[in-house]
């Protein structure tokens, strides 16, 4: 498959929406006298316990070995596992992904060092009005909505010509190099995965050429909440408005949960794996065969959690249509403009799979 050359439109990905400025959560969490009932009210969720949490099912999250997909002796079996993971779970742990260990170690180290910097230094890279890049939060569209117990730093990392270097920190000194190397390696992995996904769907891999041309990196910092961790969320329940998302756990603290059969399944971090999940655009393209699954992040009482998510995105000027393997199947999704869907998704607070419902045919 030949990847389509990105157009100048890809730099617009960071400007499809914006987020209101809110208080820094890391600073709030570190100031005990500020943790009053009034301050915490915007973070308290009364519906967290509505659905059961099933930790015993954590070990059932599928594991896919990328090296076996490239091996002619094992590709058939591993592709069947990939198909099962995408259909039944929408998530899988990816091992033997080929990213050098030093590149993984460097990005982990630099993300931790960045979030340890003084607030005034991090604020040098604060989000600007009308831009999703920078240090702050996402999906804050109202002064009244519940807030997530997290801070984030986002940057449009791919393609290179879409980058806004103002948002590329110079502290720690190696951070820019770490982001560049990690981002480039992730792009290779994502493009490999979508080729195999195309084959499991029995569609022409060339149709994937414009589906992963941009990459938005979001580095996530979830401070501990000592007072009531069971009542706050690091990230509200949502599916991803991407084609494919790759996540690297920066430290070993758990928190990510995925929704399966009306229950929440905690995901145990695998130190050598990337976590991969199906995005909304892939669900549309597969006509619902591959599922973009709701997930959320819970908070630890005593330990911070850090991760980095890489959202791989279609051409903003493109469209996403269901690709039908069988002409007799019912079409479940509309043909959707990528930019139209992105603006809908990013301009609203996170609310499960509500955005994807707009793409479904009634």
C-alpha positions as a Python dict, from the first residue, in 0.01 Angstrom:
ca = {
    (1, 'X'): (0, 0, 0),
    (2, 'X'): (133, 343, -91),
    (3, 'X'): (50, 603, 170),
    (4, 'X'): (-107, 915, 25),
    (5, 'X'): (104, 1230, 40),
    (6, 'X'): (-43, 1469, 299),
    (7, 'X'): (-188, 1796, 182),
    (8, 'X'): (-153, 2130, 356),
    (9, 'X'): (-492, 2067, 511),
    (10, 'X'): (-346, 1827, 766),
    (11, 'X'): (-212, 2113, 978),
    (12, 'X'): (-576, 2216, 1027),
    (13, 'X'): (-638, 1907, 1241),
    (14, 'X'): (-536, 2094, 1556),
    (15, 'X'): (-781, 2374, 1479),
    (16, 'X'): (-1103, 2182, 1423),
    (17, 'X'): (-1211, 2289, 1773),
    (18, 'X'): (-1079, 2443, 2093),
    (19, 'X'): (-1109, 2386, 2467),
    (20, 'X'): (-1185, 2635, 2744),
    (21, 'X'): (-897, 2702, 2987),
    (22, 'X'): (-942, 2538, 3327),
    (23, 'X'): (-745, 2508, 3649),
    (24, 'X'): (-427, 2300, 3647),
    (25, 'X'): (-512, 1970, 3817),
    (26, 'X'): (-155, 1875, 3906),
    (27, 'X'): (-116, 2198, 4102),
    (28, 'X'): (-458, 2152, 4263),
    (29, 'X'): (-378, 1796, 4370),
    (30, 'X'): (-56, 1913, 4534),
    (31, 'X'): (-226, 2178, 4748),
    (32, 'X'): (-414, 2004, 5032),
    (33, 'X'): (-584, 2320, 5164),
    (34, 'X'): (-737, 2379, 4820),
    (35, 'X'): (-908, 2038, 4809),
    (36, 'X'): (-1236, 2162, 4952),
    (37, 'X'): (-1579, 2023, 4872),
    (38, 'X'): (-1655, 2337, 4673),
    (39, 'X'): (-1338, 2307, 4461),
    (40, 'X'): (-1387, 1936, 4399),
    (41, 'X'): (-1755, 1969, 4307),
    (42, 'X'): (-1679, 2014, 3935),
    (43, 'X'): (-1483, 1686, 3935),
    (44, 'X'): (-1718, 1465, 4138),
    (45, 'X'): (-1909, 1205, 3932),
    (46, 'X'): (-2218, 1049, 4084),
    (47, 'X'): (-2255, 786, 3812),
    (48, 'X'): (-1912, 620, 3825),
    (49, 'X'): (-2045, 309, 3996),
    (50, 'X'): (-2347, 260, 3769),
    (51, 'X'): (-2179, -33, 3591),
    (52, 'X'): (-1985, -323, 3739),
    (53, 'X'): (-1604, -340, 3721),
    (54, 'X'): (-1467, -686, 3637),
    (55, 'X'): (-1094, -702, 3718),
    (56, 'X'): (-1090, -1081, 3670),
    (57, 'X'): (-1134, -1027, 3295),
    (58, 'X'): (-823, -809, 3256),
    (59, 'X'): (-620, -1106, 3135),
    (60, 'X'): (-865, -1166, 2850),
    (61, 'X'): (-768, -852, 2654),
    (62, 'X'): (-626, -997, 2329),
    (63, 'X'): (-252, -989, 2254),
    (64, 'X'): (-135, -955, 1892),
    (65, 'X'): (223, -1025, 1784),
    (66, 'X'): (318, -794, 1496),
    (67, 'X'): (620, -1008, 1405),
    (68, 'X'): (389, -1306, 1346),
    (69, 'X'): (186, -1099, 1100),
    (70, 'X'): (502, -1043, 897),
    (71, 'X'): (593, -1414, 907),
    (72, 'X'): (450, -1619, 620),
    (73, 'X'): (432, -1927, 845),
    (74, 'X'): (218, -1758, 1111),
    (75, 'X'): (38, -1472, 936),
    (76, 'X'): (-285, -1665, 879),
    (77, 'X'): (-327, -1761, 1245),
    (78, 'X'): (-225, -1418, 1374),
    (79, 'X'): (-454, -1239, 1126),
    (80, 'X'): (-744, -1449, 1260),
    (81, 'X'): (-653, -1331, 1610),
    (82, 'X'): (-641, -971, 1485),
    (83, 'X'): (-986, -1010, 1330),
    (84, 'X'): (-1125, -1151, 1655),
    (85, 'X'): (-967, -873, 1863),
    (86, 'X'): (-1105, -599, 1636),
    (87, 'X'): (-1453, -750, 1614),
    (88, 'X'): (-1504, -863, 1972),
    (89, 'X'): (-1293, -624, 2179),
    (90, 'X'): (-1191, -322, 1971),
    (91, 'X'): (-869, -325, 2178),
    (92, 'X'): (-555, -534, 2179),
    (93, 'X'): (-206, -534, 2325),
    (94, 'X'): (56, -525, 2046),
    (95, 'X'): (387, -700, 2120),
    (96, 'X'): (701, -731, 1909),
    (97, 'X'): (607, -401, 1746),
    (98, 'X'): (966, -328, 1645),
    (99, 'X'): (1014, 13, 1810),
    (100, 'X'): (1368, 18, 1956),
    (101, 'X'): (1379, -1, 2334),
    (102, 'X'): (1594, 311, 2365),
    (103, 'X'): (1333, 519, 2181),
    (104, 'X'): (1062, 391, 2418),
    (105, 'X'): (1282, 459, 2722),
    (106, 'X'): (1364, 812, 2603),
    (107, 'X'): (1004, 920, 2545),
    (108, 'X'): (897, 773, 2881),
    (109, 'X'): (1176, 956, 3062),
    (110, 'X'): (1116, 1289, 2890),
    (111, 'X'): (739, 1283, 2946),
    (112, 'X'): (795, 1226, 3317),
    (113, 'X'): (1053, 1506, 3329),
    (114, 'X'): (821, 1745, 3143),
    (115, 'X'): (534, 1702, 3387),
    (116, 'X'): (776, 1747, 3678),
    (117, 'X'): (874, 2095, 3552),
    (118, 'X'): (742, 2401, 3739),
    (119, 'X'): (397, 2510, 3627),
    (120, 'X'): (525, 2839, 3490),
    (121, 'X'): (763, 2651, 3259),
    (122, 'X'): (492, 2419, 3130),
    (123, 'X'): (264, 2717, 3078),
    (124, 'X'): (510, 2847, 2819),
    (125, 'X'): (345, 2582, 2598),
    (126, 'X'): (-13, 2648, 2708),
    (127, 'X'): (-297, 2600, 2462),
    (128, 'X'): (-388, 2908, 2263),
    (129, 'X'): (-748, 2999, 2171),
    (130, 'X'): (-866, 2800, 1871),
    (131, 'X'): (-594, 2536, 1893),
    (132, 'X'): (-601, 2188, 2051),
    (133, 'X'): (-223, 2175, 2077),
    (134, 'X'): (-31, 2266, 2388),
    (135, 'X'): (-54, 2220, 2763),
    (136, 'X'): (-400, 2219, 2920),
    (137, 'X'): (-710, 2003, 2877),
    (138, 'X'): (-943, 1888, 2600),
    (139, 'X'): (-1319, 1871, 2548),
    (140, 'X'): (-1399, 2154, 2791),
    (141, 'X'): (-1685, 2334, 2616),
    (142, 'X'): (-1890, 2466, 2907),
    (143, 'X'): (-1833, 2643, 3238),
    (144, 'X'): (-2077, 2397, 3397),
    (145, 'X'): (-1964, 2055, 3275),
    (146, 'X'): (-1787, 1801, 3494),
    (147, 'X'): (-1409, 1812, 3454),
    (148, 'X'): (-1154, 1534, 3419),
    (149, 'X'): (-887, 1488, 3686),
    (150, 'X'): (-598, 1526, 3443),
    (151, 'X'): (-366, 1759, 3258),
    (152, 'X'): (-246, 1694, 2906),
    (153, 'X'): (4, 1812, 2653),
    (154, 'X'): (-87, 1770, 2285),
    (155, 'X'): (96, 1825, 1960),
    (156, 'X'): (31, 1750, 1595),
    (157, 'X'): (338, 1538, 1526),
    (158, 'X'): (277, 1402, 1175),
    (159, 'X'): (317, 1484, 894),
    (160, 'X'): (633, 1689, 967),
    (161, 'X'): (516, 1986, 759),
    (162, 'X'): (204, 2018, 976),
    (163, 'X'): (401, 2078, 1298),
    (164, 'X'): (381, 2403, 1493),
    (165, 'X'): (720, 2416, 1660),
    (166, 'X'): (593, 2663, 1920),
    (167, 'X'): (436, 2365, 2095),
    (168, 'X'): (751, 2150, 2091),
    (169, 'X'): (911, 2194, 2436),
    (170, 'X'): (1282, 2267, 2468),
    (171, 'X'): (1272, 2133, 2824),
    (172, 'X'): (1384, 1871, 2893),
    (173, 'X'): (1655, 1935, 2629),
    (174, 'X'): (1608, 1597, 2459),
    (175, 'X'): (1228, 1617, 2442),
    (176, 'X'): (1199, 1732, 2080),
    (177, 'X'): (1428, 1455, 1961),
    (178, 'X'): (1239, 1198, 2168),
    (179, 'X'): (904, 1308, 2025),
    (180, 'X'): (1037, 1305, 1670),
    (181, 'X'): (1183, 954, 1695),
    (182, 'X'): (889, 803, 1883),
    (183, 'X'): (631, 965, 1656),
    (184, 'X'): (803, 842, 1340),
    (185, 'X'): (826, 485, 1471),
    (186, 'X'): (461, 487, 1576),
    (187, 'X'): (360, 602, 1230),
    (188, 'X'): (533, 300, 1076),
    (189, 'X'): (361, 64, 1318),
    (190, 'X'): (16, 217, 1257),
    (191, 'X'): (57, 195, 880),
    (192, 'X'): (157, -170, 910),
    (193, 'X'): (-145, -249, 1125),
    (194, 'X'): (-394, -87, 888),
    (195, 'X'): (-259, -297, 598),
    (196, 'X'): (-330, -615, 794),
    (197, 'X'): (-666, -480, 908),
    (198, 'X'): (-758, -424, 542),
    (199, 'X'): (-670, -784, 466),
    (200, 'X'): (-881, -913, 756),
    (201, 'X'): (-1173, -714, 615),
    (202, 'X'): (-1108, -850, 265),
    (203, 'X'): (-1073, -502, 120),
    (204, 'X'): (-808, -352, -104),
    (205, 'X'): (-518, -219, 112),
    (206, 'X'): (-494, 76, -128),
    (207, 'X'): (-817, 205, 28),
    (208, 'X'): (-616, 264, 346),
    (209, 'X'): (-380, 507, 173),
    (210, 'X'): (-538, 823, 316),
    (211, 'X'): (-660, 682, 647),
    (212, 'X'): (-346, 735, 860),
    (213, 'X'): (-177, 1044, 717),
    (214, 'X'): (-179, 1254, 1037),
    (215, 'X'): (-87, 1181, 1397),
    (216, 'X'): (-183, 1379, 1707),
    (217, 'X'): (15, 1294, 2020),
    (218, 'X'): (-150, 1353, 2357),
    (219, 'X'): (60, 1307, 2669),
    (220, 'X'): (-158, 1248, 2973),
    (221, 'X'): (-85, 1322, 3339),
    (222, 'X'): (-331, 1188, 3599),
    (223, 'X'): (-241, 1314, 3949),
    (224, 'X'): (-342, 1108, 4252),
    (225, 'X'): (-656, 1219, 4431),
    (226, 'X'): (-610, 1149, 4799),
    (227, 'X'): (-951, 1265, 4918),
    (228, 'X'): (-1200, 1079, 4697),
    (229, 'X'): (-1035, 892, 4408),
    (230, 'X'): (-1340, 671, 4362),
    (231, 'X'): (-1553, 975, 4271),
    (232, 'X'): (-1338, 1138, 4000),
    (233, 'X'): (-1230, 1028, 3653),
    (234, 'X'): (-909, 1103, 3466),
    (235, 'X'): (-1092, 1075, 3135),
    (236, 'X'): (-1467, 1059, 3079),
    (237, 'X'): (-1613, 755, 2900),
    (238, 'X'): (-1564, 795, 2524),
    (239, 'X'): (-1464, 626, 2203),
    (240, 'X'): (-1179, 774, 1999),
    (241, 'X'): (-1241, 1008, 1705),
    (242, 'X'): (-948, 855, 1519),
    (243, 'X'): (-894, 580, 1266),
    (244, 'X'): (-653, 391, 1492),
    (245, 'X'): (-509, 483, 1833),
    (246, 'X'): (-182, 355, 1978),
    (247, 'X'): (-111, 409, 2347),
    (248, 'X'): (211, 371, 2544),
    (249, 'X'): (188, 341, 2920),
    (250, 'X'): (462, 566, 3063),
    (251, 'X'): (459, 421, 3413),
    (252, 'X'): (309, 105, 3562),
    (253, 'X'): (8, 257, 3741),
    (254, 'X'): (-324, 112, 3625),
    (255, 'X'): (-631, 320, 3546),
    (256, 'X'): (-753, 254, 3193),
    (257, 'X'): (-1080, 61, 3171),
    (258, 'X'): (-1267, -49, 2860),
    (259, 'X'): (-1639, -108, 2835),
    (260, 'X'): (-1750, -457, 2738),
    (261, 'X'): (-2096, -607, 2774),
    (262, 'X'): (-2216, -329, 3008),
    (263, 'X'): (-1921, -366, 3244),
    (264, 'X'): (-1578, -205, 3283),
    (265, 'X'): (-1267, -418, 3228),
    (266, 'X'): (-941, -280, 3378),
    (267, 'X'): (-645, -300, 3139),
    (268, 'X'): (-321, -415, 3301),
    (269, 'X'): (-20, -237, 3145),
    (270, 'X'): (209, -469, 2953),
    (271, 'X'): (564, -327, 2983),
    (272, 'X'): (666, -438, 2633),
    (273, 'X'): (340, -367, 2451),
    (274, 'X'): (154, -86, 2285),
    (275, 'X'): (-220, -77, 2342),
    (276, 'X'): (-409, -44, 2014),
    (277, 'X'): (-774, 43, 1972),
    (278, 'X'): (-1016, 84, 1685),
    (279, 'X'): (-1129, 443, 1627),
    (280, 'X'): (-1464, 578, 1512),
    (281, 'X'): (-1351, 622, 1150),
    (282, 'X'): (-1251, 255, 1127),
    (283, 'X'): (-1585, 149, 1274),
    (284, 'X'): (-1760, 350, 1002),
    (285, 'X'): (-1537, 212, 725),
    (286, 'X'): (-1588, -147, 843),
    (287, 'X'): (-1965, -86, 860),
    (288, 'X'): (-1962, -167, 1230),
    (289, 'X'): (-1777, -495, 1195),
    (290, 'X'): (-1481, -356, 1392),
    (291, 'X'): (-1586, -173, 1707),
    (292, 'X'): (-1467, 159, 1847),
    (293, 'X'): (-1506, 81, 2216),
    (294, 'X'): (-1587, 315, 2503),
    (295, 'X'): (-1311, 354, 2759),
    (296, 'X'): (-1236, 569, 3062),
    (297, 'X'): (-955, 640, 3307),
    (298, 'X'): (-989, 598, 3683),
    (299, 'X'): (-767, 767, 3941),
    (300, 'X'): (-529, 625, 4200),
    (301, 'X'): (-538, 759, 4556),
    (302, 'X'): (-161, 771, 4601),
    (303, 'X'): (17, 742, 4267),
    (304, 'X'): (26, 947, 3948),
    (305, 'X'): (-40, 778, 3614),
    (306, 'X'): (119, 884, 3286),
    (307, 'X'): (57, 771, 2930),
    (308, 'X'): (91, 894, 2573),
    (309, 'X'): (-180, 837, 2313),
    (310, 'X'): (-115, 862, 1939),
    (311, 'X'): (-429, 928, 1736),
    (312, 'X'): (-380, 828, 1372),
    (313, 'X'): (-610, 1029, 1153),
    (314, 'X'): (-743, 1033, 796),
    (315, 'X'): (-694, 1317, 553),
    (316, 'X'): (-905, 1605, 683),
    (317, 'X'): (-1034, 1676, 331),
    (318, 'X'): (-1139, 1314, 283),
    (319, 'X'): (-1456, 1116, 334),
    (320, 'X'): (-1521, 789, 517),
    (321, 'X'): (-1766, 542, 367),
    (322, 'X'): (-1859, 189, 468),
    (323, 'X'): (-1671, -60, 251),
    (324, 'X'): (-1898, -357, 195),
    (325, 'X'): (-1745, -701, 163),
    (326, 'X'): (-2085, -849, 87),
    (327, 'X'): (-2327, -651, -128),
    (328, 'X'): (-2618, -816, 49),
    (329, 'X'): (-2520, -668, 386),
    (330, 'X'): (-2719, -373, 514),
    (331, 'X'): (-2531, -42, 515),
    (332, 'X'): (-2532, 88, 873),
    (333, 'X'): (-2335, 413, 844),
    (334, 'X'): (-2355, 727, 634),
    (335, 'X'): (-2078, 847, 407),
    (336, 'X'): (-1922, 1111, 631),
    (337, 'X'): (-1686, 1400, 568),
    (338, 'X'): (-1379, 1365, 789),
    (339, 'X'): (-1366, 1734, 880),
    (340, 'X'): (-1739, 1745, 950),
    (341, 'X'): (-1714, 1449, 1188),
    (342, 'X'): (-1396, 1579, 1353),
    (343, 'X'): (-1560, 1913, 1432),
    (344, 'X'): (-1866, 1738, 1576),
    (345, 'X'): (-1652, 1507, 1788),
    (346, 'X'): (-1409, 1769, 1919),
    (347, 'X'): (-1664, 2046, 1981),
    (348, 'X'): (-1863, 1854, 2240),
    (349, 'X'): (-1785, 1715, 2582),
    (350, 'X'): (-1701, 1346, 2587),
    (351, 'X'): (-2017, 1140, 2614),
    (352, 'X'): (-1968, 774, 2533),
    (353, 'X'): (-2026, 703, 2163),
    (354, 'X'): (-2270, 988, 2112),
    (355, 'X'): (-2072, 1142, 1826),
    (356, 'X'): (-2066, 813, 1637),
    (357, 'X'): (-2444, 788, 1665),
    (358, 'X'): (-2464, 1085, 1423),
    (359, 'X'): (-2293, 873, 1155),
    (360, 'X'): (-2540, 585, 1183),
    (361, 'X'): (-2828, 537, 946),
    (362, 'X'): (-3155, 520, 1131),
}
